[in-house]
mmCIF file of C-alpha atoms and ligand atoms in Angstrom:
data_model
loop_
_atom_site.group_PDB
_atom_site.id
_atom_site.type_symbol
_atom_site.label_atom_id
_atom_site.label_comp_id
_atom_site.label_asym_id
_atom_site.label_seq_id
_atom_site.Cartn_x
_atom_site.Cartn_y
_atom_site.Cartn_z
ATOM 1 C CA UNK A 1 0.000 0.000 0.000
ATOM 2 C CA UNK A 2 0.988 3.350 -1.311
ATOM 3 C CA UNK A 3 -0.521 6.000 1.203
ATOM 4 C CA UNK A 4 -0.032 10.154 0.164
ATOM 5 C CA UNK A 5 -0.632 12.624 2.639
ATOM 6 C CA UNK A 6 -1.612 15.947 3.220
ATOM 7 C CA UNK A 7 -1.009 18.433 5.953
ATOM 8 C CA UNK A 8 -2.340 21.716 6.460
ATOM 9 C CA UNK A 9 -3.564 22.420 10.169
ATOM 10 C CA UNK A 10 -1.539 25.698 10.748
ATOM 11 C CA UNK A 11 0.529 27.867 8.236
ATOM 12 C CA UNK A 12 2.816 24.849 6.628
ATOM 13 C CA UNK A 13 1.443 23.200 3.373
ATOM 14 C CA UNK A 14 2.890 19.527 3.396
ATOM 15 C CA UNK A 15 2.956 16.435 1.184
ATOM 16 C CA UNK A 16 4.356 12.980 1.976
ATOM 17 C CA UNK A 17 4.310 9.711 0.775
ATOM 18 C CA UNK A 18 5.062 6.693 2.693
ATOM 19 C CA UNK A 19 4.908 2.923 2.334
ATOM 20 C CA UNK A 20 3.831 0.517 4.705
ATOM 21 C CA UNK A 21 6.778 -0.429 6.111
ATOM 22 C CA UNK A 22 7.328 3.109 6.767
ATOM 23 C CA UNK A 23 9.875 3.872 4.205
ATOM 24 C CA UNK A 24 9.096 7.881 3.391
ATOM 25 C CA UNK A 25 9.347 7.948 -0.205
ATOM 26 C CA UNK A 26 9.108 11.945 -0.203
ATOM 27 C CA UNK A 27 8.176 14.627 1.967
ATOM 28 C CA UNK A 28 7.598 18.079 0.242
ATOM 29 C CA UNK A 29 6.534 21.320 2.188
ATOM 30 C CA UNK A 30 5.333 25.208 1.779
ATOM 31 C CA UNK A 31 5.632 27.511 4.574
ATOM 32 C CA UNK A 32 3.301 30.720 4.662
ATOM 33 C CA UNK A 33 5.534 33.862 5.824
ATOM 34 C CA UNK A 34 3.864 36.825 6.348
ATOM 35 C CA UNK A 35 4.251 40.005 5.676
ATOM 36 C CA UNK A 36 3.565 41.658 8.773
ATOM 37 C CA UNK A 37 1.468 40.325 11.890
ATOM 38 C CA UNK A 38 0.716 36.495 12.536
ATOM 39 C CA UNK A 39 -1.036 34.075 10.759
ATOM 40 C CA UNK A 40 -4.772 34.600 9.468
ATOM 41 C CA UNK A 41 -6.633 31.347 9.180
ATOM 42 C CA UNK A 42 -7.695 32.396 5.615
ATOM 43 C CA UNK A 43 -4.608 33.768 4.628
ATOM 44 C CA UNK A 44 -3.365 30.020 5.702
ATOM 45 C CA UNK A 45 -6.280 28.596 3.701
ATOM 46 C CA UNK A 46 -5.373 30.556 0.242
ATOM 47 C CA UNK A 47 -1.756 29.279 1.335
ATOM 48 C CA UNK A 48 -3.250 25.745 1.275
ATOM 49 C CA UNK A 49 -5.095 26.098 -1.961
ATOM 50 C CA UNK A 50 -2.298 27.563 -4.130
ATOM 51 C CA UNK A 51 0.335 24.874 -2.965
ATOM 52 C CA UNK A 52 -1.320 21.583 -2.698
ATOM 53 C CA UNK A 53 -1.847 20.939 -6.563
ATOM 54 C CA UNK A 54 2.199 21.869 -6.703
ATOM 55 C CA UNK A 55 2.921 19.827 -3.834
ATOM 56 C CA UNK A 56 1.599 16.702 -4.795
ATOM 57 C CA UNK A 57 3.653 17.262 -8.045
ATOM 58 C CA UNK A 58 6.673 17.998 -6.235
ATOM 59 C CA UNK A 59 6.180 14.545 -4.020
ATOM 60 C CA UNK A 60 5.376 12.501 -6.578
ATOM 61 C CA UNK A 61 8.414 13.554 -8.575
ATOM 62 C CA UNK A 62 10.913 12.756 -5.695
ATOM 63 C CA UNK A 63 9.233 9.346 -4.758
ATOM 64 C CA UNK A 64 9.315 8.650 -8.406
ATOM 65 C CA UNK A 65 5.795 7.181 -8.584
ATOM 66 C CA UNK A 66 2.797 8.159 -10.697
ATOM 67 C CA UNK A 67 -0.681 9.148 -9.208
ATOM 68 C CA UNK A 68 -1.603 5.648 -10.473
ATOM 69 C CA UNK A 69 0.764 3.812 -7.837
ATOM 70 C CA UNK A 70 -1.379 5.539 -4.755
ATOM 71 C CA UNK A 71 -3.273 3.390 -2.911
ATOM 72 C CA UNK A 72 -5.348 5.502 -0.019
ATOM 73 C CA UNK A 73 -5.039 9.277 0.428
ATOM 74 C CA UNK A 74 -4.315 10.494 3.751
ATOM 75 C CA UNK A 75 -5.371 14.417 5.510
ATOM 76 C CA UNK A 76 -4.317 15.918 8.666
ATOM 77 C CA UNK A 77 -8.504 16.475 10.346
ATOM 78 C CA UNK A 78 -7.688 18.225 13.476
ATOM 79 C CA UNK A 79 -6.545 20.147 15.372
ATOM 80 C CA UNK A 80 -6.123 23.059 13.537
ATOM 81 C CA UNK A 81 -7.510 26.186 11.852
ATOM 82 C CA UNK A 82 -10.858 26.012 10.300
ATOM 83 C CA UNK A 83 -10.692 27.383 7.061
ATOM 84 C CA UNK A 84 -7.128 25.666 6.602
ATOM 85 C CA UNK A 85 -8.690 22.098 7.823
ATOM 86 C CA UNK A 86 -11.849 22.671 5.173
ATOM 87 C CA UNK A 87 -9.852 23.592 2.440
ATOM 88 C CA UNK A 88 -7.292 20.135 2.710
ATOM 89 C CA UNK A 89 -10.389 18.103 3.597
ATOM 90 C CA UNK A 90 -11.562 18.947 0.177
ATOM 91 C CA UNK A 91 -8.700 18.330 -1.699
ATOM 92 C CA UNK A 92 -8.369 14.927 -0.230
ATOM 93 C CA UNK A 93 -11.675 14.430 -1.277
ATOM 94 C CA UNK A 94 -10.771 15.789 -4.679
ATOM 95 C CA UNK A 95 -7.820 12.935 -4.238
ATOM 96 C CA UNK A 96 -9.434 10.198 -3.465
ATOM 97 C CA UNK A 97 -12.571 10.460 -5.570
ATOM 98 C CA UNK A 98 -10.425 11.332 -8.512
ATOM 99 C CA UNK A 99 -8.789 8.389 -8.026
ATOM 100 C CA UNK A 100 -11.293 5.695 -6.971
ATOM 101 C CA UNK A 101 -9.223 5.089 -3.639
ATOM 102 C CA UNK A 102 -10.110 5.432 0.137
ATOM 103 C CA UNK A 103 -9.276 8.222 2.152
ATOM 104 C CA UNK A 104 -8.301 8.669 6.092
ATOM 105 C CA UNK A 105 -8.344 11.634 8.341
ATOM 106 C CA UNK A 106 -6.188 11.275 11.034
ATOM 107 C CA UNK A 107 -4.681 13.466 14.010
ATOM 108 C CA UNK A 108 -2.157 15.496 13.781
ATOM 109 C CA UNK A 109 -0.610 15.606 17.543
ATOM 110 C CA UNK A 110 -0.747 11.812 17.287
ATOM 111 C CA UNK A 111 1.219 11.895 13.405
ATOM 112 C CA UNK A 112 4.142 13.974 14.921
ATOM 113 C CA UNK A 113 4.469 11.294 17.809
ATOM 114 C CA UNK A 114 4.266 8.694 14.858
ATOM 115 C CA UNK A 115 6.890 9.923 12.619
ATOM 116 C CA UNK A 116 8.927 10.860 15.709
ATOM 117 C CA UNK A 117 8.849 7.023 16.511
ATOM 118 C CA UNK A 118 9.714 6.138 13.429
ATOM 119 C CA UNK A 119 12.260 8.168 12.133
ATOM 120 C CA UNK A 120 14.256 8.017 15.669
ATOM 121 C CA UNK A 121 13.441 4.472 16.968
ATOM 122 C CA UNK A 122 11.814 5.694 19.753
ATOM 123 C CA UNK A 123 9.561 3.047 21.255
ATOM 124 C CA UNK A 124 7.726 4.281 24.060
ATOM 125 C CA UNK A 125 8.562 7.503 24.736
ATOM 126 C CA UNK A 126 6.957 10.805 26.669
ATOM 127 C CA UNK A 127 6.812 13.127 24.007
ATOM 128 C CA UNK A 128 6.853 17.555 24.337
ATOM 129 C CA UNK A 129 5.122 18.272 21.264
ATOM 130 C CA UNK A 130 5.801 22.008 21.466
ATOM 131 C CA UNK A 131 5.350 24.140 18.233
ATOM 132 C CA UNK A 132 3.579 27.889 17.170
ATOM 133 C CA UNK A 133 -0.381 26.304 17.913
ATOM 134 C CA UNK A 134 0.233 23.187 20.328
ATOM 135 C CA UNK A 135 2.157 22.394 23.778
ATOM 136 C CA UNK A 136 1.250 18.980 25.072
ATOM 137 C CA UNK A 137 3.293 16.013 27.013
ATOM 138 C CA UNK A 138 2.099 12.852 25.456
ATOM 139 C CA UNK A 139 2.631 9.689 26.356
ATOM 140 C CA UNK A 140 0.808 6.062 25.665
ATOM 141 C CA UNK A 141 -1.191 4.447 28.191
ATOM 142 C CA UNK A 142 -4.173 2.097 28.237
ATOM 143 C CA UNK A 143 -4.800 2.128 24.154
ATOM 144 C CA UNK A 144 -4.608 5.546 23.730
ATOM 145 C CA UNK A 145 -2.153 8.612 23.581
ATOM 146 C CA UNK A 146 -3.110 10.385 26.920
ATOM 147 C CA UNK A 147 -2.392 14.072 27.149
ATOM 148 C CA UNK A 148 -0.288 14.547 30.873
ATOM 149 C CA UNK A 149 0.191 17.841 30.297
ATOM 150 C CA UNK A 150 -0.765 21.213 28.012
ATOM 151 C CA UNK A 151 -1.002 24.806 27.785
ATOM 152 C CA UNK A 152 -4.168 26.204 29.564
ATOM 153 C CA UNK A 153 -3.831 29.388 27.099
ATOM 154 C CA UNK A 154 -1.388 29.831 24.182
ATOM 155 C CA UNK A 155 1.345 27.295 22.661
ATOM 156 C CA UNK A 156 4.793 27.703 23.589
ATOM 157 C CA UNK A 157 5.938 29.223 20.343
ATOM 158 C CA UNK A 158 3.289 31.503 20.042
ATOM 159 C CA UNK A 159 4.067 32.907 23.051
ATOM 160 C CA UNK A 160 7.625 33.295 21.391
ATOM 161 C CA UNK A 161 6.186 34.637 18.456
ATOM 162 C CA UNK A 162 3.873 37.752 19.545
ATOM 163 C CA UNK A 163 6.588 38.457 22.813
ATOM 164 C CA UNK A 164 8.981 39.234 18.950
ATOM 165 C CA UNK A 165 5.938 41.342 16.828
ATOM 166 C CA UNK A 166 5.319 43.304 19.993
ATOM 167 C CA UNK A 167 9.060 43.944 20.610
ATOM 168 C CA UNK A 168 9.443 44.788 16.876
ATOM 169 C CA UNK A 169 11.790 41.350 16.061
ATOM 170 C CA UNK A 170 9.346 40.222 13.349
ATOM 171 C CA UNK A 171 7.688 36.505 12.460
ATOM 172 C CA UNK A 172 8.449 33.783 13.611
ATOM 173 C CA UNK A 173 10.195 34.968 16.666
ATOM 174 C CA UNK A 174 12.045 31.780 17.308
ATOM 175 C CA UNK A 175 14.996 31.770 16.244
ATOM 176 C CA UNK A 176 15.365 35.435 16.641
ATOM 177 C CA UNK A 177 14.923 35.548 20.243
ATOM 178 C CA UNK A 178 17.206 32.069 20.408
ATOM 179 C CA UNK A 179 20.013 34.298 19.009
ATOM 180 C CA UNK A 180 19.687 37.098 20.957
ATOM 181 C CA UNK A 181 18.995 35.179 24.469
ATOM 182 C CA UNK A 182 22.958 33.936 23.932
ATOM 183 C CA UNK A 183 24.413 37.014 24.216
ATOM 184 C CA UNK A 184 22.943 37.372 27.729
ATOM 185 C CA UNK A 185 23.294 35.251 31.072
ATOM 186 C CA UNK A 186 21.400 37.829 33.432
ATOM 187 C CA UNK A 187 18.018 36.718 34.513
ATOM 188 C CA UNK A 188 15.211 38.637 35.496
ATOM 189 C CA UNK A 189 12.396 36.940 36.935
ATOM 190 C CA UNK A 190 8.923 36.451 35.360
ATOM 191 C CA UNK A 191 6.247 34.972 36.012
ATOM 192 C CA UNK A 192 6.520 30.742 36.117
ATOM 193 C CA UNK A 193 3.371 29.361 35.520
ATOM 194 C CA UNK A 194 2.433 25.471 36.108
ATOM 195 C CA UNK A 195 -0.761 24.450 37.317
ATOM 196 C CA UNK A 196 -0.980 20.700 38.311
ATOM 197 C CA UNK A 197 0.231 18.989 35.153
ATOM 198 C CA UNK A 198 -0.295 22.063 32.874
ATOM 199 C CA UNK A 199 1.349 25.180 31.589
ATOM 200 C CA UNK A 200 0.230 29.285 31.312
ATOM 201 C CA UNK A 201 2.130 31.286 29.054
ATOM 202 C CA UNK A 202 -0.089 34.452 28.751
ATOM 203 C CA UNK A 203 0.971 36.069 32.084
ATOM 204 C CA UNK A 204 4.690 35.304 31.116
ATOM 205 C CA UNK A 205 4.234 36.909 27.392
ATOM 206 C CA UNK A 206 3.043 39.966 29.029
ATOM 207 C CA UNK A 207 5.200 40.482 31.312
ATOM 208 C CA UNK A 208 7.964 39.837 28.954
ATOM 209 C CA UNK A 209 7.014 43.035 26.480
ATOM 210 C CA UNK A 210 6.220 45.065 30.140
ATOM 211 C CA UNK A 211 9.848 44.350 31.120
ATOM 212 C CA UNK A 212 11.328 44.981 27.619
ATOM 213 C CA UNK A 213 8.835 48.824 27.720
ATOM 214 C CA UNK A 214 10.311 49.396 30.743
ATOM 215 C CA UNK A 215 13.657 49.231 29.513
ATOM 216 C CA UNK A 216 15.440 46.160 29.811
ATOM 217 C CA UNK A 217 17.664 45.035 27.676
ATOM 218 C CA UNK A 218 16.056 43.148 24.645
ATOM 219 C CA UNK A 219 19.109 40.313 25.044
ATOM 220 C CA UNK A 220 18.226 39.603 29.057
ATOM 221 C CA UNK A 221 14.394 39.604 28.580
ATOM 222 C CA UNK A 222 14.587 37.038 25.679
ATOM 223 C CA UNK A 223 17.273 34.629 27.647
ATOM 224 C CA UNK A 224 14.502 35.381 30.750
ATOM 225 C CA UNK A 225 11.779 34.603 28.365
ATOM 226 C CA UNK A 226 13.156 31.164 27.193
ATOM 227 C CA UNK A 227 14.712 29.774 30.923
ATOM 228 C CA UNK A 228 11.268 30.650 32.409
ATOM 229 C CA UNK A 229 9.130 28.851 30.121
ATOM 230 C CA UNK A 230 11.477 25.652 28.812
ATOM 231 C CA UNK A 231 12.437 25.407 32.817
ATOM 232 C CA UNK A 232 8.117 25.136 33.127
ATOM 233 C CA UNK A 233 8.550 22.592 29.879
ATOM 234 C CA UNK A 234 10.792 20.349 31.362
ATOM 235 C CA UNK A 235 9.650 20.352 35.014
ATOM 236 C CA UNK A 236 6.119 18.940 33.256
ATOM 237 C CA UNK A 237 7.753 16.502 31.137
ATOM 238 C CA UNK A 238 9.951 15.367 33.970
ATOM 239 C CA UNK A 239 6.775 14.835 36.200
ATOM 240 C CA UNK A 240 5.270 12.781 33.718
ATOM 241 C CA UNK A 241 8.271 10.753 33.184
ATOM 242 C CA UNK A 242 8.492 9.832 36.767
ATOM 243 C CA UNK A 243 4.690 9.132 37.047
ATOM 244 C CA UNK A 244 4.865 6.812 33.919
ATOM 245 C CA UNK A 245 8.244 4.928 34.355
ATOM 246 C CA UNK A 246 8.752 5.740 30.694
ATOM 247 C CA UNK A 247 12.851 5.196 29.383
ATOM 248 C CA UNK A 248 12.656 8.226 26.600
ATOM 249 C CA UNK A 249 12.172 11.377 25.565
ATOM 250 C CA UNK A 250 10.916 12.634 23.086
ATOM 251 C CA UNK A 251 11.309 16.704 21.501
ATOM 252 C CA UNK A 252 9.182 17.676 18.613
ATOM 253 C CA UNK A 253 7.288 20.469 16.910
ATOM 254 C CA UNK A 254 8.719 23.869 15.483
ATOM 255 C CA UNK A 255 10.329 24.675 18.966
ATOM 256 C CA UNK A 256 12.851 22.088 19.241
ATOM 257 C CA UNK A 257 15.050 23.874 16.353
ATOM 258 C CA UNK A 258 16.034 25.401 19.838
ATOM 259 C CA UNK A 259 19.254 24.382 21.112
ATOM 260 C CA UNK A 260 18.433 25.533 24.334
ATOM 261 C CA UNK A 261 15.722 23.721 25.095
ATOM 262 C CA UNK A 262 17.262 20.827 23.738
ATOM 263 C CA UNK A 263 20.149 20.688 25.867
ATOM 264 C CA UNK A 264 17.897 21.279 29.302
ATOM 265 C CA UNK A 265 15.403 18.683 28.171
ATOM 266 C CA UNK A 266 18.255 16.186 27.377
ATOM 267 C CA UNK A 267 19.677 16.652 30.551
ATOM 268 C CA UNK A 268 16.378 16.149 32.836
ATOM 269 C CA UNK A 269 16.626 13.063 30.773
ATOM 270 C CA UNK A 270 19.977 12.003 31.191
ATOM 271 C CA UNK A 271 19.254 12.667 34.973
ATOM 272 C CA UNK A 272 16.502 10.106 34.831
ATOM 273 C CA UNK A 273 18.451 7.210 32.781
ATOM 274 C CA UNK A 274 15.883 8.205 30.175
ATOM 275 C CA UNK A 275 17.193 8.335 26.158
ATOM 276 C CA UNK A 276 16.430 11.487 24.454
ATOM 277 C CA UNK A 277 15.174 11.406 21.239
ATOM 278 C CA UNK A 278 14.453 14.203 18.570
ATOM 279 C CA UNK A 279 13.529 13.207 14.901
ATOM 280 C CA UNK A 280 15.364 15.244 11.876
ATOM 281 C CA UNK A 281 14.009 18.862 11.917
ATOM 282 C CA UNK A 282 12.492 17.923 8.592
ATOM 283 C CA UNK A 283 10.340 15.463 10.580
ATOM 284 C CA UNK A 284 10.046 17.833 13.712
ATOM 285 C CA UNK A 285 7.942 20.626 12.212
ATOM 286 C CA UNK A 286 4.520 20.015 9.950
ATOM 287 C CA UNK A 287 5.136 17.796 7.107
ATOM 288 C CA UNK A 288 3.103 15.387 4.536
ATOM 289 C CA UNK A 289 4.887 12.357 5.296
ATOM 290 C CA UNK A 290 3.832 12.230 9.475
ATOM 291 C CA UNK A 291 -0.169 12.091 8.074
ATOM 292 C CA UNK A 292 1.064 9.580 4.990
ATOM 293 C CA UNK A 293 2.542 7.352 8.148
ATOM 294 C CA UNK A 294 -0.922 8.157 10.548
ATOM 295 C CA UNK A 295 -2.808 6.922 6.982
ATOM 296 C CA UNK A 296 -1.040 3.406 7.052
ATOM 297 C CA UNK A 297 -1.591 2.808 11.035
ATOM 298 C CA UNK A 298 -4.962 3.402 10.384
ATOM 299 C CA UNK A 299 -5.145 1.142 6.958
ATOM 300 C CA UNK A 300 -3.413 -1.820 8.993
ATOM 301 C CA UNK A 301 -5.649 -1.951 11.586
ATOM 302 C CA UNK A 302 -8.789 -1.450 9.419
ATOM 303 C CA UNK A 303 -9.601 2.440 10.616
ATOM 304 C CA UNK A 304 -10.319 3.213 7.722
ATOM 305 C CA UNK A 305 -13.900 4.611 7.150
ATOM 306 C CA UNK A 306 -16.002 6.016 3.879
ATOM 307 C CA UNK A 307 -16.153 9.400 2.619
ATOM 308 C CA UNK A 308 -18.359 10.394 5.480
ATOM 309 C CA UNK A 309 -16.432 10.034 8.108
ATOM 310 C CA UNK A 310 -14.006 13.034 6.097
ATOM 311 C CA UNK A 311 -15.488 15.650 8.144
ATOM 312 C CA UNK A 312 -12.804 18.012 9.873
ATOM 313 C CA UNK A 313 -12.537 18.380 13.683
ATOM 314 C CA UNK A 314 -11.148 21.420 14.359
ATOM 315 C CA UNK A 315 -10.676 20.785 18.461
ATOM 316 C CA UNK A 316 -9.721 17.008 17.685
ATOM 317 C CA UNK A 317 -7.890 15.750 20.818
ATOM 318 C CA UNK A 318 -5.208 13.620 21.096
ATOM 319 C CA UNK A 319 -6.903 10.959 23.947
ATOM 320 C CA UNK A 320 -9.962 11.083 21.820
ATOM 321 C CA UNK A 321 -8.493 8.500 18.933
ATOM 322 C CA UNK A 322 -7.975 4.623 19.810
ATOM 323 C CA UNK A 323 -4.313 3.659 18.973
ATOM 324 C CA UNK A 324 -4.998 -0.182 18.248
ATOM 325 C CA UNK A 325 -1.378 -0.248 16.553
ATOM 326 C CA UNK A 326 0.494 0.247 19.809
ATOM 327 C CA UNK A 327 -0.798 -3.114 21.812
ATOM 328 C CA UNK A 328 0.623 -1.643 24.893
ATOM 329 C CA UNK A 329 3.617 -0.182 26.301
ATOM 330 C CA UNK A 330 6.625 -1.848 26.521
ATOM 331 C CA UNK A 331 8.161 -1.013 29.639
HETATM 332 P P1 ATP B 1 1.559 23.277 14.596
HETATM 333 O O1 ATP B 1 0.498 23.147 13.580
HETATM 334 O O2 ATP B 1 2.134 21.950 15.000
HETATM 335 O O3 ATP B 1 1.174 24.100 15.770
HETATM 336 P P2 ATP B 1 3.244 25.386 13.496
HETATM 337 O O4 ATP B 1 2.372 25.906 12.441
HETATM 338 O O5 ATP B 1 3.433 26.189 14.685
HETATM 339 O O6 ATP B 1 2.818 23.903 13.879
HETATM 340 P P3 ATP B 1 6.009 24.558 13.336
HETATM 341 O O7 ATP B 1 6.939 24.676 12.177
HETATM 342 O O8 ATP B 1 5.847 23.240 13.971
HETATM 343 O O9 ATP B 1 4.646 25.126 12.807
HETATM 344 O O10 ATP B 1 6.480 25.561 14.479
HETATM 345 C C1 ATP B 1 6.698 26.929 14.278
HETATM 346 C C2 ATP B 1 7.041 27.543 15.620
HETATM 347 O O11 ATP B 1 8.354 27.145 16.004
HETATM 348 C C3 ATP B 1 6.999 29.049 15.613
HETATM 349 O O12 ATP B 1 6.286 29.496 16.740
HETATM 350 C C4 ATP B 1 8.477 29.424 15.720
HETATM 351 O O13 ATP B 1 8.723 30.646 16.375
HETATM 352 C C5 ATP B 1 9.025 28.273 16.519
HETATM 353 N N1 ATP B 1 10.473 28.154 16.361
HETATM 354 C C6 ATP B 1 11.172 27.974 15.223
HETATM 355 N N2 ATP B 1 12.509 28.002 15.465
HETATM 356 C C7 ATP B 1 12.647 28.192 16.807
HETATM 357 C C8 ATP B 1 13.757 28.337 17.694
HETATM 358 N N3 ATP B 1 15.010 28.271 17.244
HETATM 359 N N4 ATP B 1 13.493 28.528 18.999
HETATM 360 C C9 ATP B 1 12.237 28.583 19.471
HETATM 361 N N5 ATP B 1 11.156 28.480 18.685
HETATM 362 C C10 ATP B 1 11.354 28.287 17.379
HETATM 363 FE FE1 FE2 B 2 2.106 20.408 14.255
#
C-alpha cells in the first residue's frame, strides 16, 4: 500500500508519501511567511489552496511514482484552523474520488508522535510536542495517547512569536529571540506558571514586552523569556516521566530547532536514565509524510472509514483517537 498525505492544520502546506513499512518515499513542504502580523486562518487557507496541486507534483516527482501507484489518500482532520482544515479536507476528497481510492483523516498531535517514533526508533517515549499552535506532554497508556500535560492558554511558540511582533523582532520569533537570548546570562524573573500537570504562558508573554517597555535590555528579557518557560517545559515533562516509568524522551514540533531547550530537556533526561530522542528537523515541524505514516496505522488496523467520516474536527484531541497499533507499552 501506497498512502499520500496531506497536511495543512496551521501555516505549513505539506505532502508525503510513505509505504507501509514506513519507508518515506518523499516529503515536500510550503511555509506561509507573512508580511507583517501572525497568521490569518484564511490567509493560511489561500496558502493551502495555491500549494497543494504543486505539492503533490513535487512529491510525486521525488518518490518517483505516478498518481496511479497511490493506494489511499491520507489528511491531517484536526486540530487546527478552520478554514485551513476545510480547504485540505476537500482536496483529499478531490484525491481520493479522482482516483477511486479510500481516504483517512487522522490526528495530527498523534502523526508527529508517529513519525517521531519512526524516524528516531523511539519506542515508548513521553513526548513535548511544542510548536507555534500546540504544547502537550504525550505519552501512551491504556490504548490511547493520553495528554499529561498542556497549555491552559497559548502554545509555547506563540508565546515566542507575539513576545517578537510586539518587541518589533518580526515573524516567527524563534529563532530570533534564540540568538539574541545567547548574548545574555542575566536573569530577570517572570512569572513561572504550572498548574498541576499544565502550563500558562499568557501572564509570562506579558510580562515579557512590560519588562522589555520598561527598559530592559532586549538580550536579558529574551534569555529570561526562554529559561522561564522551557524550565516550566521540562519540570512537566519530567513529572510525567516519573509518574509513567517511561525510558525516553521525546522533543518535537517547530520549537525544538532550539538548542536551548534541547540541551535542558536532554539533561532532565539524562538525569533520569531516560534516552532522548528528537527526529530530523524535517520530521520535527509540519510535514506530509507524518499524516502519509498516521494513513497506514490506520489502513493496517482497518480504521479506515467512507467518505463520510471526512469531516474536519477542528478541536480534535489527542486521547480522543484509539491507537490499536500500539498493543501496549513496553516497559
Ligand atoms: P503546529 O500546527 O504543530 O502548531 P506550526 O504551524 O506552529 O505547527 P512549526 O513549524 O511546527 O509550525 O512551528 C513553528 C514555531 O516554532 C513558531 O512558533 C516558531 O517561532 C518556533 N520556532 C522555530 N525556530 C525556533 C527556535 N530556534 N526557537 C524557538 N522556537 C522556534
Ligand atoms: Fe504540528
Amino acid at each position: 500500500v501506497i498512502c499520500i498525505g496531506i497536511e495543512g492544520t496551521a501555516e505549513k502546506t505539506g505532502v508525503g508519501i510513505v509505504d507501509s513499512n514506513g519507508k518515506i518515499l518523499a516529503s515536500q513542504g510550503n511555509p506561509l511567511i507573512p508580511e507583517s502580523g501572525g497568521i490569518h486562518p484564511r490567509e493560511a487557507a489561500e496558502h493551502h489552496a495555491a500549494n497543494i496541486v504543486p505539492l503533490i507534483k513535487d512529491a510525486l516527482h521525488e518518490s518517483g511514482l505516478g498518481l496511479e501507484d497511490m493506494d489511499l489518500v491520507a489528511f491531517s482532520r484536526g486540530p487546527g484552523l478552520g478554514p485551513a482544515l476545510r480547504t485540505v479536507a476537500t482536496a483529499a476528497r478531490s484525491l481520493a474520488l479522482s482516483l477511486n481510492i479510500p481516504i483517512v483523516g487522522v490526528n495530527h498531535c498523534i502523526g508527529h508522535v508517529e513519525i517521531g517514533r519512526l524516524t528516531t526508533g523511539a519506542e515508548d517515549p513521553v513526548t513535548l510536542y511544542v510548536s507555534g499552535g500546540n504544547t502537550q506532554i504525550i505519552a501512551f497508556d491504556a490504548g490511547r495517547y493520553r495528554v499529561f500535560g498542556e497549555t491552559l492558554d497559548i502554545a509555547m511558540g506563540n508565546c515566542i512569536d507575539q513576545f517578537s511582533r510586539s518587541v518589533g523582532l518580526g515573524h516567527p520569533g524563534g529563532p530570533v529571540v534564540e540568538k539574541l537570548a545567547l548574548k545574555s546570562r542575566n536573569h530577570i524573573k517572570l512569572p513561572y506558571t504550572v498548574k498541576g500537570m499544565d502550563l500558562s504562558f499568557s501572564g509570562l508573554l506579558t510580562a515579557a514586552i512590560r519588562k522589555y517597555e520598561s527598559g530592559e535590555a532586549i538580550e536579558d528579557v529574551c534569555y529570561s523569556l526562554q529559561e522561564t518557560a522551557f524550565s516550566m517545559l521540562v519540570e512537566v515533562t519530567e513529572r510525567a516521566l516519573a509518574h509513567s516509568k517511561k525510558r525516553e524522551v521525546m522533543l518535537c514540533g517547530g520549537v525544538a530547532a532550539n538548542n536551548r531547550l534541547r540541551e535542558m530537556l536532554s539533561i532532565m533526561a539524562e538525569e533520569h536514565y531516560a534516552e532522548f530522542h528528537m527526529p530530523p528537523m524535517k520530521y520535527c515541524g509540519d510535514n506530509g509524510a507524518m499524516i502519509a505514516w498516521m494513513g497506514q496505522l490506520m489502513h493496517s488496523h482497518s480504521l479506515v472509514k467512507g467518505m463520510e467520516d471526512t469531516e474536519v474536527i477542528q478541536k480534535y484531541r489527542t486521547d480522543q483517537v484509539d491507537v490499536p497499533w500500539r498493543k501496549s507499552s513496553p516497559k
